[in-house]
Short mmCIF file of C-alpha atoms in Angstrom, two decimals:
data_model
loop_
_atom_site.label_atom_id
_atom_site.label_comp_id
_atom_site.label_asym_id
_atom_site.label_seq_id
_atom_site.Cartn_x
_atom_site.Cartn_y
_atom_site.Cartn_z
CA MET M 21 143.69 2.51 -63.37
CA ARG M 22 140.77 0.43 -62.21
CA LEU M 23 143.07 -2.61 -62.11
CA LEU M 24 145.51 -0.78 -59.82
CA VAL M 25 142.68 0.17 -57.43
CA LEU M 26 141.49 -3.46 -57.25
CA LEU M 27 145.05 -4.70 -56.60
CA ALA M 28 145.52 -2.14 -53.80
CA ALA M 29 142.21 -3.11 -52.16
CA ALA M 30 143.11 -6.79 -52.28
CA LEU M 31 146.49 -6.03 -50.70
CA LEU M 32 144.86 -4.08 -47.82
CA VAL M 33 142.39 -6.91 -47.11
CA THR M 34 145.28 -9.40 -46.96
CA VAL M 35 147.22 -7.22 -44.48
CA PHE M 36 144.20 -6.77 -42.14
CA GLN M 37 143.48 -10.50 -42.17
CA ALA M 38 147.08 -11.21 -41.21
CA GLN M 39 146.83 -8.83 -38.23
CA ALA M 40 143.44 -10.12 -37.04
CA GLN M 41 143.42 -12.29 -33.87
CA VAL M 42 141.44 -15.49 -33.80
CA TYR M 43 140.05 -16.52 -30.37
CA GLU M 44 139.35 -20.13 -29.53
CA PRO M 45 136.04 -20.98 -27.83
CA TYR M 46 136.33 -20.37 -23.99
CA ASP M 47 136.38 -23.60 -22.05
CA GLY M 48 137.22 -22.41 -18.53
CA TYR M 49 133.80 -22.77 -16.95
CA GLY M 50 134.84 -25.86 -15.06
CA GLU M 51 137.53 -24.04 -13.09
CA PHE M 52 135.07 -23.19 -10.30
CA ASP M 53 133.06 -25.86 -8.53
CA GLY M 54 129.48 -24.81 -7.93
CA TYR M 55 128.04 -21.43 -7.15
CA SER M 56 128.97 -19.01 -4.41
CA TYR M 57 126.78 -16.52 -2.59
CA ASP M 58 128.58 -13.75 -4.51
CA ASP M 59 127.56 -15.18 -7.88
CA PRO M 60 124.80 -12.97 -9.37
CA TYR M 61 123.90 -15.73 -11.82
CA ALA M 62 123.44 -18.42 -9.17
CA PRO M 63 120.04 -20.16 -9.37
CA TYR M 64 119.42 -19.58 -5.63
CA PRO M 65 119.71 -16.27 -3.75
CA PRO M 66 121.71 -16.12 -0.51
CA PRO M 67 119.71 -17.16 2.56
CA ASP M 68 118.23 -14.44 4.77
CA TYR M 69 120.23 -15.63 7.78
CA TYR M 70 123.58 -17.01 6.77
CA GLU M 71 126.47 -17.80 9.12
CA PRO M 72 129.82 -18.81 7.66
CA ALA M 73 130.61 -22.41 8.52
CA PRO M 74 132.79 -22.38 11.64
CA ARG M 75 135.98 -24.36 11.90
CA TYR M 76 134.69 -27.64 13.27
CA ARG M 77 136.85 -29.65 15.63
CA PRO M 78 135.65 -33.26 16.01
CA PRO M 79 135.74 -34.71 19.54
CA LEU M 80 138.62 -36.97 20.51
CA GLN M 81 138.09 -40.65 19.82
CA GLU M 82 138.10 -41.60 23.51
CA ARG M 83 135.16 -39.27 24.06
CA ARG M 84 133.08 -41.42 21.74
CA GLU M 85 133.19 -44.46 24.00
CA PRO M 86 129.66 -45.21 25.28
CA PRO M 87 129.17 -44.37 28.96
CA ALA M 88 127.53 -46.70 31.44
CA ARG M 89 124.15 -48.22 30.57
CA SER M 90 122.47 -46.03 33.20
CA ALA M 91 123.45 -42.95 31.17
CA ARG M 92 121.35 -43.91 28.16
CA GLY M 93 118.90 -41.20 27.24
CA THR M 94 121.08 -38.71 29.10
CA ILE M 95 123.17 -35.65 28.28
CA ILE M 96 126.54 -35.59 30.06
CA ILE M 97 128.52 -32.35 30.03
CA ALA M 98 132.21 -32.79 30.84
CA THR M 99 133.17 -29.23 31.78
CA ARG M 100 136.96 -29.64 31.85
CA GLU M 101 136.94 -31.41 28.48
CA HIS M 102 134.55 -28.87 26.93
CA THR M 103 132.50 -31.78 25.66
CA LEU M 104 128.79 -32.61 25.58
CA ILE M 105 127.88 -36.28 25.14
CA TYR M 106 124.32 -37.37 24.35
CA THR M 107 123.56 -41.07 24.51
CA THR M 108 120.22 -42.09 23.03
CA SER M 109 117.88 -44.54 24.74
CA TRP M 110 119.06 -47.25 22.32
CA GLY M 111 122.75 -46.60 23.04
CA GLU M 112 123.87 -44.50 20.06
CA GLN M 113 126.26 -41.77 21.16
CA PHE M 114 126.93 -38.25 19.92
CA ALA M 115 129.79 -36.11 21.26
CA TYR M 116 130.18 -32.39 20.59
CA PRO M 117 132.74 -29.70 21.50
CA ILE M 118 131.22 -26.89 23.56
CA ALA M 119 132.03 -23.63 25.37
CA VAL M 120 131.33 -23.60 29.11
CA GLY M 121 131.02 -20.96 31.82
CA ARG M 122 133.84 -18.69 32.84
CA GLU M 123 135.62 -19.18 36.16
CA GLY M 124 133.10 -18.46 38.91
CA LYS M 125 130.17 -18.94 36.51
CA GLN M 126 130.26 -22.75 36.29
CA TRP M 127 127.53 -24.97 37.70
CA TYR M 128 127.69 -28.71 38.43
CA GLY M 129 124.94 -31.15 39.20
CA THR M 130 121.94 -32.91 37.70
CA THR M 131 119.05 -31.18 35.95
CA ARG M 132 116.73 -31.86 33.01
CA VAL M 133 115.50 -30.36 29.77
CA VAL M 134 112.25 -28.45 30.28
CA SER M 135 111.67 -26.87 26.86
CA LYS M 136 113.18 -26.10 23.45
CA ARG M 137 112.91 -23.17 21.08
CA GLU M 138 113.90 -22.54 17.47
CA HIS M 139 115.32 -19.09 16.67
CA PRO M 140 115.00 -17.92 20.27
CA GLU M 141 114.97 -14.37 21.54
CA TRP M 142 117.68 -13.44 24.03
CA ARG M 143 116.71 -11.45 27.09
CA PRO M 144 119.77 -10.24 29.05
CA THR M 145 119.39 -10.57 32.82
CA ALA M 146 119.04 -7.51 35.03
CA SER M 147 122.61 -7.94 36.27
CA MET M 148 123.92 -8.11 32.70
CA ARG M 149 122.12 -4.90 31.79
CA GLN M 150 123.37 -3.24 34.95
CA LYS M 151 126.95 -4.05 33.97
CA ASN M 152 126.35 -3.07 30.37
CA PRO M 153 123.54 -0.47 30.07
CA ARG M 154 123.80 -0.56 26.28
CA LEU M 155 122.27 -4.04 26.20
CA PRO M 156 118.65 -3.99 24.95
CA GLU M 157 115.84 -5.71 26.83
CA VAL M 158 115.36 -8.19 23.98
CA VAL M 159 117.60 -9.34 21.12
CA LYS M 160 115.50 -10.73 18.28
CA PRO M 161 116.56 -13.80 16.26
CA GLY M 162 119.32 -13.10 13.75
CA PRO M 163 123.10 -12.89 13.34
CA ALA M 164 123.49 -10.67 16.44
CA ASN M 165 121.65 -13.08 18.75
CA PRO M 166 124.14 -14.85 21.07
CA LEU M 167 121.80 -17.86 21.42
CA GLY M 168 122.17 -18.76 17.75
CA THR M 169 119.42 -20.69 15.99
CA ARG M 170 118.41 -23.15 18.76
CA ALA M 171 118.05 -23.10 22.55
CA ILE M 172 117.45 -26.03 24.91
CA TYR M 173 116.28 -24.77 28.32
CA LEU M 174 117.24 -26.54 31.53
CA ALA M 175 115.19 -26.84 34.71
CA ASP M 176 116.61 -23.93 36.67
CA GLY M 177 115.28 -21.52 34.04
CA LEU M 178 118.58 -19.70 33.47
CA LEU M 179 120.94 -22.36 32.13
CA ARG M 180 120.65 -23.31 28.48
CA ILE M 181 122.34 -25.39 25.83
CA HIS M 182 122.31 -23.18 22.76
CA GLY M 183 124.05 -22.09 19.58
CA THR M 184 126.27 -19.06 19.32
CA ASN M 185 127.14 -16.10 17.13
CA ASP M 186 130.77 -16.50 18.22
CA PRO M 187 131.93 -19.95 17.06
CA SER M 188 135.53 -19.09 17.95
CA SER M 189 134.56 -19.42 21.63
CA ILE M 190 133.84 -23.15 21.33
CA GLY M 191 136.36 -25.12 23.38
CA THR M 192 136.89 -22.30 25.91
CA ASN M 193 135.46 -20.99 29.21
CA ALA M 194 133.53 -18.08 27.76
CA SER M 195 129.88 -17.95 28.84
CA SER M 196 127.94 -16.78 31.88
CA GLY M 197 127.13 -20.40 32.70
CA CYS M 198 125.35 -21.68 29.60
CA PHE M 199 126.75 -24.24 27.16
CA ARG M 200 127.45 -23.03 23.63
CA MET M 201 127.58 -25.27 20.58
CA TYR M 202 128.37 -24.93 16.90
CA ARG M 203 125.28 -24.20 14.85
CA GLU M 204 125.16 -27.56 13.04
CA ASP M 205 125.72 -29.42 16.32
CA VAL M 206 123.00 -27.71 18.35
CA GLU M 207 120.52 -28.15 15.50
CA GLU M 208 121.27 -31.88 15.42
CA LEU M 209 121.01 -32.21 19.21
CA TYR M 210 117.81 -30.14 19.24
CA ASP M 211 116.11 -32.61 16.92
CA MET M 212 117.03 -35.58 19.13
CA VAL M 213 116.42 -34.50 22.73
CA GLN M 214 113.00 -34.01 24.27
CA PRO M 215 111.74 -32.29 27.44
CA GLY M 216 112.47 -34.51 30.41
CA THR M 217 115.90 -35.56 29.15
CA ARG M 218 118.29 -35.89 32.09
CA VAL M 219 121.36 -33.62 32.06
CA ILE M 220 124.42 -34.30 34.21
CA VAL M 221 127.02 -31.52 34.42
CA GLN M 222 130.39 -32.84 35.59
CA ARG M 223 133.56 -30.99 36.54
#
């Protein structure tokens, strides 16, 4: 009897082993390149102020041709081409796509940079608040600020070269007269230009 019990137990063990599934070691960790902000196991937390990278459109090649020598150390804004060109004092040139003022809100002439500010506050004008009473007196730095992360103030006190919280507007006539830039572009320009830099706004 004991022999029959042992034979039955051995038979059951053999059946269960035949039905058991054997899993190979998982080797799919290389399917994803790097960490994302949604990854809870990422070594770095998401930044406090994160803007998705906008679709960047590089300027046309002909816009990269250096302007006349007299324009060195100058910002030239070509309104119709929606392009800002900064030529350093040693002749290196940087060209950026921009948004310009809407019809009736465009300004042309020569001015200069008077100041710069990182993470600026935005203070809507009285006329803006009259048209839209829901606008607050001050918009603090952050994703809702239409000036973005940098502002370069021009001599008249109202016009600015600044970032934007609406990167889809770059390349259009969208502002109330100011010049909008992609975040990475305005941060690069901000680091290069200094107060006193000449700014020429062309049609």
